[in-house]
PDB file of C-alpha atoms in Angstrom:
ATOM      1  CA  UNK A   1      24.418   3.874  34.278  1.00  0.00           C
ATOM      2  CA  UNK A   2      21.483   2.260  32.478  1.00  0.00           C
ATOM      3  CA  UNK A   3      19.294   5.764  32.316  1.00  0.00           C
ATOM      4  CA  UNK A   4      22.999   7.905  30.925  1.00  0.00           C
ATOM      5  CA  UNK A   5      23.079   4.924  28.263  1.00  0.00           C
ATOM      6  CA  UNK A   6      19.400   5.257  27.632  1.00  0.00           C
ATOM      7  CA  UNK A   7      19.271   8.911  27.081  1.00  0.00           C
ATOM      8  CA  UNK A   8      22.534   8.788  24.858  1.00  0.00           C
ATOM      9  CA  UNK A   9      20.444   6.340  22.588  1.00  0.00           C
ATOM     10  CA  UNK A  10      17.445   8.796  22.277  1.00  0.00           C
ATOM     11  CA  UNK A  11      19.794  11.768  22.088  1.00  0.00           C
ATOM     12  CA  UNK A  12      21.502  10.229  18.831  1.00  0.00           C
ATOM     13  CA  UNK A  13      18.372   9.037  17.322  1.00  0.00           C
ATOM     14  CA  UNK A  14      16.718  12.343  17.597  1.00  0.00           C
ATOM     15  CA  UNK A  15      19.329  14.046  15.816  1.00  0.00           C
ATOM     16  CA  UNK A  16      19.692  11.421  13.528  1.00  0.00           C
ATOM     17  CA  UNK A  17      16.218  11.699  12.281  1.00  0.00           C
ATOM     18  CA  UNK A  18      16.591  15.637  12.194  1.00  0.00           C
ATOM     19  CA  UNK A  19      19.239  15.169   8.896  1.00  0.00           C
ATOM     20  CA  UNK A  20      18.613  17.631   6.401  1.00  0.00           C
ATOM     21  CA  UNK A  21      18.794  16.668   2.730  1.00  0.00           C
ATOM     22  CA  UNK A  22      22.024  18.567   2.313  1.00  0.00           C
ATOM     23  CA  UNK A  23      23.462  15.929   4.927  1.00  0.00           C
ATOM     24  CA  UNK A  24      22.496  12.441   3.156  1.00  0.00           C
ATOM     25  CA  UNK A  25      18.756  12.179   4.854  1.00  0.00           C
ATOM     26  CA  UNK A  26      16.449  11.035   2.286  1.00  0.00           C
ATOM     27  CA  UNK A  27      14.170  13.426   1.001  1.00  0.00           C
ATOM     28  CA  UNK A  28      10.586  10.974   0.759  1.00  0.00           C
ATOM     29  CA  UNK A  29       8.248  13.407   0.330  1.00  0.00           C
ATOM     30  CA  UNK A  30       9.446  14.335  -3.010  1.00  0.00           C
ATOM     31  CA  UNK A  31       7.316  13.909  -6.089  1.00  0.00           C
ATOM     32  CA  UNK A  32       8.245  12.293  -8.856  1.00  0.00           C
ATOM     33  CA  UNK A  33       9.889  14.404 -11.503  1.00  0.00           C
ATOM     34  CA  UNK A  34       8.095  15.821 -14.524  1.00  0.00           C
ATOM     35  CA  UNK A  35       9.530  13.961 -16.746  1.00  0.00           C
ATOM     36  CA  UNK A  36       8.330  10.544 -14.862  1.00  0.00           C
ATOM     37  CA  UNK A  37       5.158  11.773 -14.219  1.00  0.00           C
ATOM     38  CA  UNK A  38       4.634  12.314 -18.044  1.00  0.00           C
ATOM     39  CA  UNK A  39       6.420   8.655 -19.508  1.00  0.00           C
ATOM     40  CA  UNK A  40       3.965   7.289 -16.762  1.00  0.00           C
ATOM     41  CA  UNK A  41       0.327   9.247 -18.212  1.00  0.00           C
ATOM     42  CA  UNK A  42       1.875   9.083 -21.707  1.00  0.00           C
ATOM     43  CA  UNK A  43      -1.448   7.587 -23.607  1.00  0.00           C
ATOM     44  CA  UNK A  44       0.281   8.182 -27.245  1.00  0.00           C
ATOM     45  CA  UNK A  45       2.221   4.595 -26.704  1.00  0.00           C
ATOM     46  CA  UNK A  46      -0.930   2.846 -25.711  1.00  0.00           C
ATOM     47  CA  UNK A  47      -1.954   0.002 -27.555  1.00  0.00           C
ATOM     48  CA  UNK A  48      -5.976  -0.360 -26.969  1.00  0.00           C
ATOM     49  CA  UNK A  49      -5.704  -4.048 -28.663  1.00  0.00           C
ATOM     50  CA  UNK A  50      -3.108  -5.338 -25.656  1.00  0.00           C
ATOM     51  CA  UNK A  51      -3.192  -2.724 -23.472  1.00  0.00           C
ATOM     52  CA  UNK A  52      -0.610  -2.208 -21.024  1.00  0.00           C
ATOM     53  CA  UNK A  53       1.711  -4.664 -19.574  1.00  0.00           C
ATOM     54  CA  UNK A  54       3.968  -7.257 -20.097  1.00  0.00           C
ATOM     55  CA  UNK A  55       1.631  -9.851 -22.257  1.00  0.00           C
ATOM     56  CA  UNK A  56       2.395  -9.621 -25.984  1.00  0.00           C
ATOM     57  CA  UNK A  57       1.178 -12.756 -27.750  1.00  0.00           C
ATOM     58  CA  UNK A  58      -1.439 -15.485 -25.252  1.00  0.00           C
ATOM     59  CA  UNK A  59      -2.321 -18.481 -27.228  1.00  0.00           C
ATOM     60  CA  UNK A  60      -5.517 -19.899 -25.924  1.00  0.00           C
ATOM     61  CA  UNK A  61      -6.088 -22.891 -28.110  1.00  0.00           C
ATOM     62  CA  UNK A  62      -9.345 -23.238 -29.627  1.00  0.00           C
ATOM     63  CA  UNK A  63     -10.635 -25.735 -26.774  1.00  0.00           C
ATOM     64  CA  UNK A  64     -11.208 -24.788 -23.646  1.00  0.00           C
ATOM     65  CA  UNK A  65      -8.779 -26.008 -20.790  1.00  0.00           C
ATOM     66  CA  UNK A  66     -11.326 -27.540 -18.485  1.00  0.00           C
ATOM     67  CA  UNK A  67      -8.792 -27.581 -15.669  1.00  0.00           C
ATOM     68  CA  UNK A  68      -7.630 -24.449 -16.126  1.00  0.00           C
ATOM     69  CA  UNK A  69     -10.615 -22.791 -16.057  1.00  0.00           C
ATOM     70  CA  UNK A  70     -12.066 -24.505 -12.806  1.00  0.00           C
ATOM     71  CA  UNK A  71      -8.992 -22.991 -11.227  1.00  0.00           C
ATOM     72  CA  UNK A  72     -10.072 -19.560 -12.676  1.00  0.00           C
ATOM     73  CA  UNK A  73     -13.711 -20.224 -11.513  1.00  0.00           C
ATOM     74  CA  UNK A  74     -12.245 -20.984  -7.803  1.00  0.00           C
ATOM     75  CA  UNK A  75      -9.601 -17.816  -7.657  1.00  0.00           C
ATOM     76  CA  UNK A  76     -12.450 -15.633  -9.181  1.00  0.00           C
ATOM     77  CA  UNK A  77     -14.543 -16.833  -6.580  1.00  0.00           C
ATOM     78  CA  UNK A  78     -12.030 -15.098  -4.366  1.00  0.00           C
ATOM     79  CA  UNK A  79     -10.487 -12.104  -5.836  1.00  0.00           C
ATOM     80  CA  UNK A  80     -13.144 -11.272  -8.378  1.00  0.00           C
ATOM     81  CA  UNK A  81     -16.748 -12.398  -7.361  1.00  0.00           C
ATOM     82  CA  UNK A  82     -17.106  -9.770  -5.296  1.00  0.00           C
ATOM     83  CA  UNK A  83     -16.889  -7.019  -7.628  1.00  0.00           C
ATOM     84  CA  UNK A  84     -17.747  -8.785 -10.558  1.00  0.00           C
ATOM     85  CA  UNK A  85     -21.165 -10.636 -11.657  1.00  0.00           C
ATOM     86  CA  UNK A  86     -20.658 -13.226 -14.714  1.00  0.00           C
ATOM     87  CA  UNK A  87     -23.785 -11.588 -16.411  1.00  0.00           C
ATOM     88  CA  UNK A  88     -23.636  -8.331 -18.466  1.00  0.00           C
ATOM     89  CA  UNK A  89     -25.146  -6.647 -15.325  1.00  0.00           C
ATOM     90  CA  UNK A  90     -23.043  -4.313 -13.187  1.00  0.00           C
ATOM     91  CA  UNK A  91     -21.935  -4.930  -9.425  1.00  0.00           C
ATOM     92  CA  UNK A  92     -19.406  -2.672  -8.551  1.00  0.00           C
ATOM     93  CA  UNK A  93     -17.511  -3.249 -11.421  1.00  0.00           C
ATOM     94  CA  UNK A  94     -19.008  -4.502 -15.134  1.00  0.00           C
ATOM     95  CA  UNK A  95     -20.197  -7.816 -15.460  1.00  0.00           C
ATOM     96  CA  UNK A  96     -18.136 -10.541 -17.107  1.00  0.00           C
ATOM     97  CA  UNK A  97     -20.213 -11.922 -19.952  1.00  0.00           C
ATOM     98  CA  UNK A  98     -19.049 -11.488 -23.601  1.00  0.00           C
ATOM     99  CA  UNK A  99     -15.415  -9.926 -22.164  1.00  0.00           C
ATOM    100  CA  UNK A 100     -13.754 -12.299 -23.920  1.00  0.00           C
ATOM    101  CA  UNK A 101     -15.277 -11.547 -27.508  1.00  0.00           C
ATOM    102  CA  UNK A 102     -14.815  -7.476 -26.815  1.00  0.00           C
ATOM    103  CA  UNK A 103     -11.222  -7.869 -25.580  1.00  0.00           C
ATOM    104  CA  UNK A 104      -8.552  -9.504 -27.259  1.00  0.00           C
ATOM    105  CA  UNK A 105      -6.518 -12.427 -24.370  1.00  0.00           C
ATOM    106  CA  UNK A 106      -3.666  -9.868 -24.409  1.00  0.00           C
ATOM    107  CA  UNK A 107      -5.536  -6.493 -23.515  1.00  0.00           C
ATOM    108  CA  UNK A 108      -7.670  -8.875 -20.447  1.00  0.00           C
ATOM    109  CA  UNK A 109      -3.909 -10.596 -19.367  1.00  0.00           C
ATOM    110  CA  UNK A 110      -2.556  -7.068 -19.255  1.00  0.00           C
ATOM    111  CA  UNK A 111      -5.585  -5.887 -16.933  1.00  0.00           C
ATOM    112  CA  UNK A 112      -5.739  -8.514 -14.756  1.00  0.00           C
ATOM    113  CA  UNK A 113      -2.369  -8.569 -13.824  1.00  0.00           C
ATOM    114  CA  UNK A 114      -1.665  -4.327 -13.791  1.00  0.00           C
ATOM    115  CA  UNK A 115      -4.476  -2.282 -14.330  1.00  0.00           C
ATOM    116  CA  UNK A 116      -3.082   1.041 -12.745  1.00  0.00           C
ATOM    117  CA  UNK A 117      -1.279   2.369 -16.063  1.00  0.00           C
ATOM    118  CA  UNK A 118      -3.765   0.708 -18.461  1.00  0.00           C
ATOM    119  CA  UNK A 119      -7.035   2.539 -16.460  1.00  0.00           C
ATOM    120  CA  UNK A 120      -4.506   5.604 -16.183  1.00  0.00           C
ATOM    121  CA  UNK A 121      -3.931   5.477 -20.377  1.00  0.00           C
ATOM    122  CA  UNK A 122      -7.241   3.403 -22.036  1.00  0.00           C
ATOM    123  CA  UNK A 123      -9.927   6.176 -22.975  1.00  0.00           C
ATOM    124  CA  UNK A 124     -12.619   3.086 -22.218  1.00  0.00           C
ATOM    125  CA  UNK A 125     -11.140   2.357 -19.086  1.00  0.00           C
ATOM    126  CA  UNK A 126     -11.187   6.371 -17.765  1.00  0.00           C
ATOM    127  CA  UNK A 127     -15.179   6.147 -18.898  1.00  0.00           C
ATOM    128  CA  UNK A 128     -16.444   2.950 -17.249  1.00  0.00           C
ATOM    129  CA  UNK A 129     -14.407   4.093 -14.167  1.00  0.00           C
ATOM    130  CA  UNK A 130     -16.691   7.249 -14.335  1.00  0.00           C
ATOM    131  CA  UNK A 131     -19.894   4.675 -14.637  1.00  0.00           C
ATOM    132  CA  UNK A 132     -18.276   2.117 -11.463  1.00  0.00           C
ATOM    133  CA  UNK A 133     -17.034   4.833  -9.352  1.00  0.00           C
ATOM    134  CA  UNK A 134     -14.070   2.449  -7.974  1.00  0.00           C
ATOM    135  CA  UNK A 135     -11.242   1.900  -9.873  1.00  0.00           C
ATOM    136  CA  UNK A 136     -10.659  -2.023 -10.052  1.00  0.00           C
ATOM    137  CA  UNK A 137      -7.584  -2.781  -7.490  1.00  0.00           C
ATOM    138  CA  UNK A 138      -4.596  -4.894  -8.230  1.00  0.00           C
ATOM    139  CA  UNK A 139      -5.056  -8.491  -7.042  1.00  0.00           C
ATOM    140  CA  UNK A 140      -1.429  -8.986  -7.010  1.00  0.00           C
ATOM    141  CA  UNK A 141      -2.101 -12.422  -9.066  1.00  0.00           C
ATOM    142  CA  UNK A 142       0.886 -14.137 -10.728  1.00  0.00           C
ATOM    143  CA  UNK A 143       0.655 -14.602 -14.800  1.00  0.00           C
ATOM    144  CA  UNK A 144      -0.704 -18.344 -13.865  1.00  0.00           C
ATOM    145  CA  UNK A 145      -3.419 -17.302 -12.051  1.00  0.00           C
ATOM    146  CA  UNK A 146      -4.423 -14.628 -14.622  1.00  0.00           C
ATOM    147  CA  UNK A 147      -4.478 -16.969 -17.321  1.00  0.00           C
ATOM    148  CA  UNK A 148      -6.509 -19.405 -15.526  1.00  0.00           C
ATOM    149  CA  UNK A 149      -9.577 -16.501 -14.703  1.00  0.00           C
ATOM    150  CA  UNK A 150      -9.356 -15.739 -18.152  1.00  0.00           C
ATOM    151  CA  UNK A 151      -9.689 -19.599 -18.924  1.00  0.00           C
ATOM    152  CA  UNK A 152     -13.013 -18.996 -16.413  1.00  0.00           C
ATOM    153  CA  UNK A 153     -14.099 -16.142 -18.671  1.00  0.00           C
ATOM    154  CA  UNK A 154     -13.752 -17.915 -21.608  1.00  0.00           C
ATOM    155  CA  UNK A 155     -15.943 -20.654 -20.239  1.00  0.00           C
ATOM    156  CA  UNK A 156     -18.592 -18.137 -19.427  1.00  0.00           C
ATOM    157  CA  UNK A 157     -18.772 -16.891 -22.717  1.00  0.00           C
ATOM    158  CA  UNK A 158     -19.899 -20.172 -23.842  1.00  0.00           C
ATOM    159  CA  UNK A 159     -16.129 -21.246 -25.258  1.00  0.00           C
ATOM    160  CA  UNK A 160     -16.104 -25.630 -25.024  1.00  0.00           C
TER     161      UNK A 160
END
């Protein structure tokens, strides 16, 4: 009895994975439609000052937050050090120092946090990718932690 139950099972989940898309199966292997793909590469809304995200207006304060940016030192230590020298030299990606005078606090927030769309969109971006080789990978860091490597950053560029 166990083997007729058995083969029953494997019987209905073969044909249950055979569904054709006219039956209800999902279709996965579908790209996304034209009209996605283009909102998605769209560069004409890009705004090269914030770039592309969430992060509209990040007040930094004119001192630096001394806590803050010894968490940033330890996360970058982490997630960015390996990748990322704090001189203007070049690891795998560009060095860190002087980021924070080229960039405004939204356009680094932005990158930090998603930097699929804005390396997809930001003309700079598209060329330093062709100088690095490796596009930088999201870190999956929450706004917090952003804020607090670009606290670290701050620090590096000299900011007391």
């Amino acid at each position: 009895m166990n083997k007729l139950s058995l083969l029953v099972v494997v019987f209905i989940l073969f044909i249950s994975c055979g569904k054709d898309k006219k039956e209800g199966g999902e279709d996965f292997s579908a790209s996304p439609s034209t009209e996605e793909s283009a909102a998605s590469t769209d560069a004409s809304s890009y705004d090269p000052n914030r770039g592309e995200g969430k992060h509209e207006n990040v007040d930094l304060g004119a001192a630096l937050d001394v806590a803050m940016a010894e968490k940033g030192e330890s996360i970058s230590g982490v997630k960015c050090n390996s990748c990322h020298k704090m001189t203007d030299e070049r690891l795998v990606g560009p060095g860190w120092k002087g980021v924070t005078e080229r960039r405004k606090p939204e356009w680094i927030m932005n990158f930090i946090t998603n930097p699929d769309p804005m390396i997809d969109k930001d003309p700079e971006l598209q060329a330093q990718l062709e100088l690095c080789l490796v596009r930088m990978p999201n870190q999956s860091l929450a706004d917090q932690e952003a804020r607090e490597i670009l606290e670290f950053m701050r620090k590096n560029d000299g900011v007391k």
